[in-house]
């Protein structure tokens, strides 16, 4: 597996990482714990060094799973986690919180659950409008000084928030959704990151599974699957958006690849400091995703994708309204 460096930070990771959220939450009932550990450890054996989790995934149980799975490989991997949500006494997520005291508590909890001494990359999961981003960056700067954190990241932050945070504590990476079916970051986010020397970690690089070609308008989702609430995943939207999957399938057929591999290869071709983190619960899908690093798209291939994609209008919002309000602040 080739390596990439996230911006000018010097943080080197595998060209494709593993998003671990879906093993525990978000995409239906949690996977069997041993199955989840097996997938994570299979990723390490295949050269993946970048693993993404968060306290809110579960909540909490995903960090425990990731920590257990990676314990034998701690010196070989980069572990990223996130803070930024409040929880009630039953452990349910009930809102945002990025007050410095909460950040310190969250970091101590993450360190304990992960079973590590230092968090390699700590993201603010969502921008908290109640706390100045300078205060957040300052709190993380103190944690870096204390040796509890190595690198600072943001998630779904807007350009001005990124700049303000970066002025206090250099931001190593931004994690936000980016794929062939969500290209909004190209307008302002990508140029801002390039200017400031910040890496980009796209989550949902396969459109929450849609770009794999394994989802159709007839697919049904469990009530615990976030896709059951997303406008872009209504049967009508899926039918309309099939054109994008068909495009990927046509290109993939000409290069002995799969639609998922072309979608990931397209992301890798955009910038050398972009590191997508597709998730999966299955080793065979892991192998498919990682093989995308070896798929080389020529300039003509990229031009063909660009021309064809420009003719396709993706239908449906990417989040329900209450979640959309937490994005790009």
XYZ file of C-alpha atoms in Angstrom:
329
model
C 0.000 0.000 0.000
C 1.402 3.381 -1.020
C 1.691 6.097 1.605
C 0.481 9.690 1.533
C 1.234 12.678 3.740
C -1.669 14.712 5.091
C -0.809 18.223 3.946
C 2.438 19.712 5.211
C 2.052 18.184 8.682
C 4.373 15.266 8.090
C 1.674 12.784 9.181
C 2.170 9.832 6.832
C -0.622 7.300 6.377
C -1.685 4.622 3.906
C -3.207 6.011 0.716
C -6.542 4.475 1.725
C -7.630 4.268 5.354
C -10.441 2.396 7.074
C -13.514 4.154 8.415
C -14.671 2.038 11.342
C -18.028 3.681 12.188
C -20.217 1.266 10.247
C -18.915 -1.728 12.172
C -20.715 -0.483 15.281
C -23.375 2.025 14.260
C -25.028 4.092 11.580
C -25.567 1.386 8.983
C -27.963 -0.961 10.706
C -27.431 -3.311 13.669
C -23.839 -3.564 14.891
C -21.636 -6.252 13.412
C -20.462 -9.153 15.523
C -17.544 -7.929 17.632
C -15.129 -10.614 16.454
C -16.118 -9.947 12.852
C -15.310 -6.273 13.351
C -11.945 -7.037 14.921
C -11.147 -9.441 12.092
C -11.820 -6.796 9.430
C -9.681 -4.186 11.193
C -6.802 -6.613 11.660
C -7.116 -7.797 8.052
C -6.701 -4.155 6.999
C -3.453 -3.883 8.978
C -2.164 -7.072 7.361
C -2.890 -5.560 3.937
C -0.930 -2.394 4.637
C -3.572 -0.017 5.986
C -2.086 2.253 8.652
C -4.912 4.813 9.088
C -7.984 3.992 11.186
C -10.889 6.317 11.941
C -13.282 6.173 14.888
C -15.140 8.558 17.245
C -16.615 8.570 20.737
C -20.108 9.006 19.277
C -19.918 5.816 17.207
C -21.985 3.441 19.259
C -21.647 5.640 21.320
C -18.287 4.624 22.773
C -18.205 0.967 21.721
C -16.462 1.596 18.402
C -13.438 3.124 20.133
C -13.239 0.072 22.396
C -13.427 -2.228 19.372
C -10.789 -0.309 17.437
C -8.511 -0.170 20.471
C -8.744 -3.915 21.035
C -8.207 -4.737 17.368
C -5.180 -2.464 16.973
C -3.485 -3.154 20.309
C -1.017 -5.654 18.784
C -0.094 -3.139 16.064
C -0.041 0.158 17.969
C 3.385 1.250 16.731
C 2.416 0.569 13.101
C -0.822 2.551 12.847
C -2.323 6.033 13.037
C -5.544 6.225 15.068
C -7.926 9.132 14.554
C -10.883 9.855 16.810
C -13.260 12.758 17.425
C -14.911 14.837 20.142
C -17.748 17.327 20.022
C -20.994 15.751 21.204
C -22.827 15.753 24.542
C -24.294 12.596 26.034
C -26.982 12.041 28.641
C -26.629 9.709 31.633
C -27.730 6.776 29.496
C -24.973 7.508 26.990
C -27.269 8.863 24.278
C -26.028 11.695 22.080
C -28.051 14.806 22.908
C -26.280 17.725 21.251
C -22.966 19.452 20.630
C -20.295 20.431 23.131
C -16.796 21.700 22.465
C -16.144 23.598 25.672
C -12.500 23.099 26.710
C -13.453 21.172 29.874
C -15.583 18.824 27.782
C -12.775 18.357 25.246
C -10.360 17.357 28.007
C -12.882 14.892 29.446
C -13.633 13.476 25.997
C -9.949 12.960 25.254
C -9.356 11.168 28.555
C -12.325 8.912 27.805
C -11.097 8.163 24.290
C -7.588 7.380 25.492
C -8.991 4.927 28.025
C -11.345 3.215 25.580
C -8.689 2.984 22.867
C -6.107 1.778 25.368
C -3.461 4.205 24.111
C -1.321 6.990 25.571
C -1.637 9.469 22.719
C -4.284 10.145 20.061
C -2.535 10.488 16.712
C -5.197 12.714 15.120
C -8.007 14.376 17.083
C -10.891 15.931 15.159
C -13.621 18.265 16.309
C -16.527 16.194 15.001
C -18.837 19.125 14.264
C -18.344 22.857 14.760
C -20.057 24.078 17.941
C -21.606 27.528 17.376
C -21.586 28.142 21.129
C -17.791 27.959 21.428
C -15.344 30.093 19.456
C -13.178 27.917 17.236
C -10.115 29.702 18.609
C -11.024 28.390 22.069
C -11.393 24.869 20.682
C -8.062 25.047 18.860
C -6.405 26.414 21.989
C -7.714 23.521 24.089
C -6.367 20.998 21.579
C -3.062 22.889 21.463
C -2.787 22.424 25.227
C -3.524 18.701 24.856
C -0.806 18.437 22.219
C 1.565 20.173 24.623
C 0.598 17.680 27.316
C 1.394 14.753 25.026
C -2.173 13.428 24.878
C -2.698 14.369 21.213
C -0.318 14.616 18.249
C -2.369 16.281 15.487
C -5.489 18.479 15.276
C -8.276 18.003 12.755
C -11.687 19.430 11.904
C -14.741 17.789 10.357
C -17.338 19.435 8.105
C -15.985 22.908 8.875
C -16.287 25.857 6.505
C -13.327 27.786 5.029
C -13.338 30.653 7.534
C -13.576 28.296 10.512
C -10.642 26.325 9.121
C -8.566 29.497 8.774
C -9.365 30.728 12.271
C -8.539 27.371 13.861
C -5.350 26.982 11.832
C -4.093 30.359 13.061
C -4.173 29.081 16.671
C -3.116 25.447 16.202
C -2.088 24.128 12.784
C -4.781 21.859 11.379
C -3.380 18.619 9.984
C -6.513 17.336 8.244
C -10.114 18.118 7.431
C -12.544 15.226 7.333
C -15.659 15.912 5.283
C -17.833 14.070 2.813
C -16.428 14.087 -0.715
C -17.076 11.769 -3.636
C -18.311 11.787 -7.201
C -21.815 12.296 -5.868
C -20.925 15.078 -3.403
C -18.486 17.513 -4.996
C -19.364 20.685 -3.098
C -15.933 20.773 -1.352
C -14.273 21.529 -4.699
C -15.614 25.094 -4.708
C -14.012 26.500 -1.539
C -12.803 23.734 0.760
C -10.180 22.110 -1.468
C -8.545 25.440 -2.459
C -8.441 26.495 1.202
C -6.796 23.233 2.242
C -4.274 23.470 -0.569
C -3.358 27.039 0.377
C -2.894 26.180 4.052
C -1.174 22.822 3.591
C -3.944 20.774 5.210
C -4.749 17.196 4.230
C -8.236 16.065 3.193
C -9.802 12.854 4.523
C -13.043 12.172 2.614
C -15.600 10.103 4.502
C -18.369 8.308 2.609
C -16.093 8.223 -0.469
C -18.444 5.620 -1.947
C -21.585 7.649 -1.278
C -22.564 5.578 1.780
C -22.389 2.506 -0.412
C -24.394 3.827 -3.351
C -21.424 4.148 -5.711
C -20.582 0.460 -5.275
C -23.497 -0.474 -7.518
C -24.832 -2.818 -4.834
C -27.790 -0.566 -3.921
C -30.858 -0.078 -6.126
C -34.239 1.600 -5.802
C -35.546 -1.726 -4.456
C -33.034 -1.930 -1.582
C -34.594 -1.652 1.893
C -32.790 -0.210 4.920
C -33.164 -1.117 8.582
C -34.616 1.636 10.788
C -31.235 1.874 12.562
C -29.529 2.604 9.227
C -29.002 6.351 8.741
C -29.709 5.915 5.043
C -33.358 5.284 5.890
C -33.588 8.992 6.859
C -31.493 10.545 4.075
C -33.366 12.252 1.207
C -30.746 11.083 -1.286
C -31.686 7.478 -0.453
C -35.407 7.616 -1.106
C -36.396 5.093 -3.787
C -37.131 7.956 -6.193
C -33.734 9.557 -5.636
C -31.947 6.235 -5.954
C -33.651 5.604 -9.274
C -32.617 9.028 -10.539
C -29.074 8.712 -9.209
C -28.499 5.322 -10.806
C -27.102 7.181 -13.822
C -23.949 7.981 -11.860
C -23.449 4.335 -10.897
C -24.030 3.308 -14.520
C -21.296 5.735 -15.581
C -18.854 4.226 -13.117
C -19.809 0.747 -14.273
C -19.124 1.603 -17.906
C -15.679 2.989 -17.118
C -14.872 0.127 -14.748
C -15.776 -2.497 -17.351
C -13.116 -1.112 -19.680
C -10.340 -1.469 -17.120
C -11.230 -4.721 -15.356
C -12.227 -2.851 -12.209
C -15.399 -2.322 -10.179
C -17.461 0.869 -9.835
C -16.236 1.247 -6.238
C -12.615 1.026 -7.345
C -13.098 3.679 -10.027
C -14.846 5.974 -7.533
C -11.955 5.647 -5.066
C -9.305 5.962 -7.783
C -10.992 9.166 -8.945
C -10.674 10.620 -5.440
C -7.023 9.599 -5.169
C -6.333 11.286 -8.507
C -7.708 14.657 -7.380
C -4.856 15.616 -5.003
C -1.846 13.747 -3.560
C -2.886 14.774 -0.036
C -6.365 13.252 -0.211
C -6.823 10.017 1.781
C -10.295 8.430 1.564
C -11.556 6.216 4.390
C -14.142 3.778 3.010
C -15.708 1.520 5.609
C -16.783 -2.091 5.463
C -17.641 -5.063 7.647
C -16.455 -7.651 5.126
C -12.931 -8.680 4.197
C -13.871 -9.209 0.538
C -15.092 -5.600 0.304
C -11.950 -4.454 2.101
C -9.864 -6.172 -0.560
C -11.934 -4.587 -3.319
C -11.559 -1.105 -1.839
C -7.823 -1.375 -1.211
C -7.214 -2.584 -4.757
C -8.408 0.843 -5.911
C -4.992 2.219 -4.954
C -3.559 0.303 -7.907
C -6.160 1.565 -10.407
C -4.537 4.250 -12.523
C -6.882 6.668 -14.240
C -5.312 8.458 -17.194
C -5.944 12.084 -18.030
C -8.335 10.886 -20.734
C -10.160 8.701 -18.188
C -10.549 11.653 -15.822
C -11.751 13.889 -18.641
C -14.311 11.266 -19.663
C -15.589 10.988 -16.096
C -15.769 14.770 -15.807
C -17.718 15.188 -19.059
C -20.173 12.431 -18.269
C -20.636 13.377 -14.596
C -21.366 16.979 -15.598
C -24.472 15.731 -17.400
C -25.827 14.006 -14.282
C -27.766 15.967 -11.675
C -27.647 14.061 -8.379
C -31.044 14.126 -6.678
C -31.784 14.545 -2.957
C -30.115 16.259 0.003
C -27.211 14.371 1.548
C -28.601 14.678 5.107
C -31.997 15.290 6.715
C -32.467 18.920 7.729
C -31.586 18.537 11.432
C -28.176 17.053 10.516
C -27.576 19.415 7.606
C -27.586 22.320 10.073
C -24.414 20.939 11.698
C -22.365 21.171 8.508
C -19.961 23.749 7.027
C -20.088 26.259 9.854
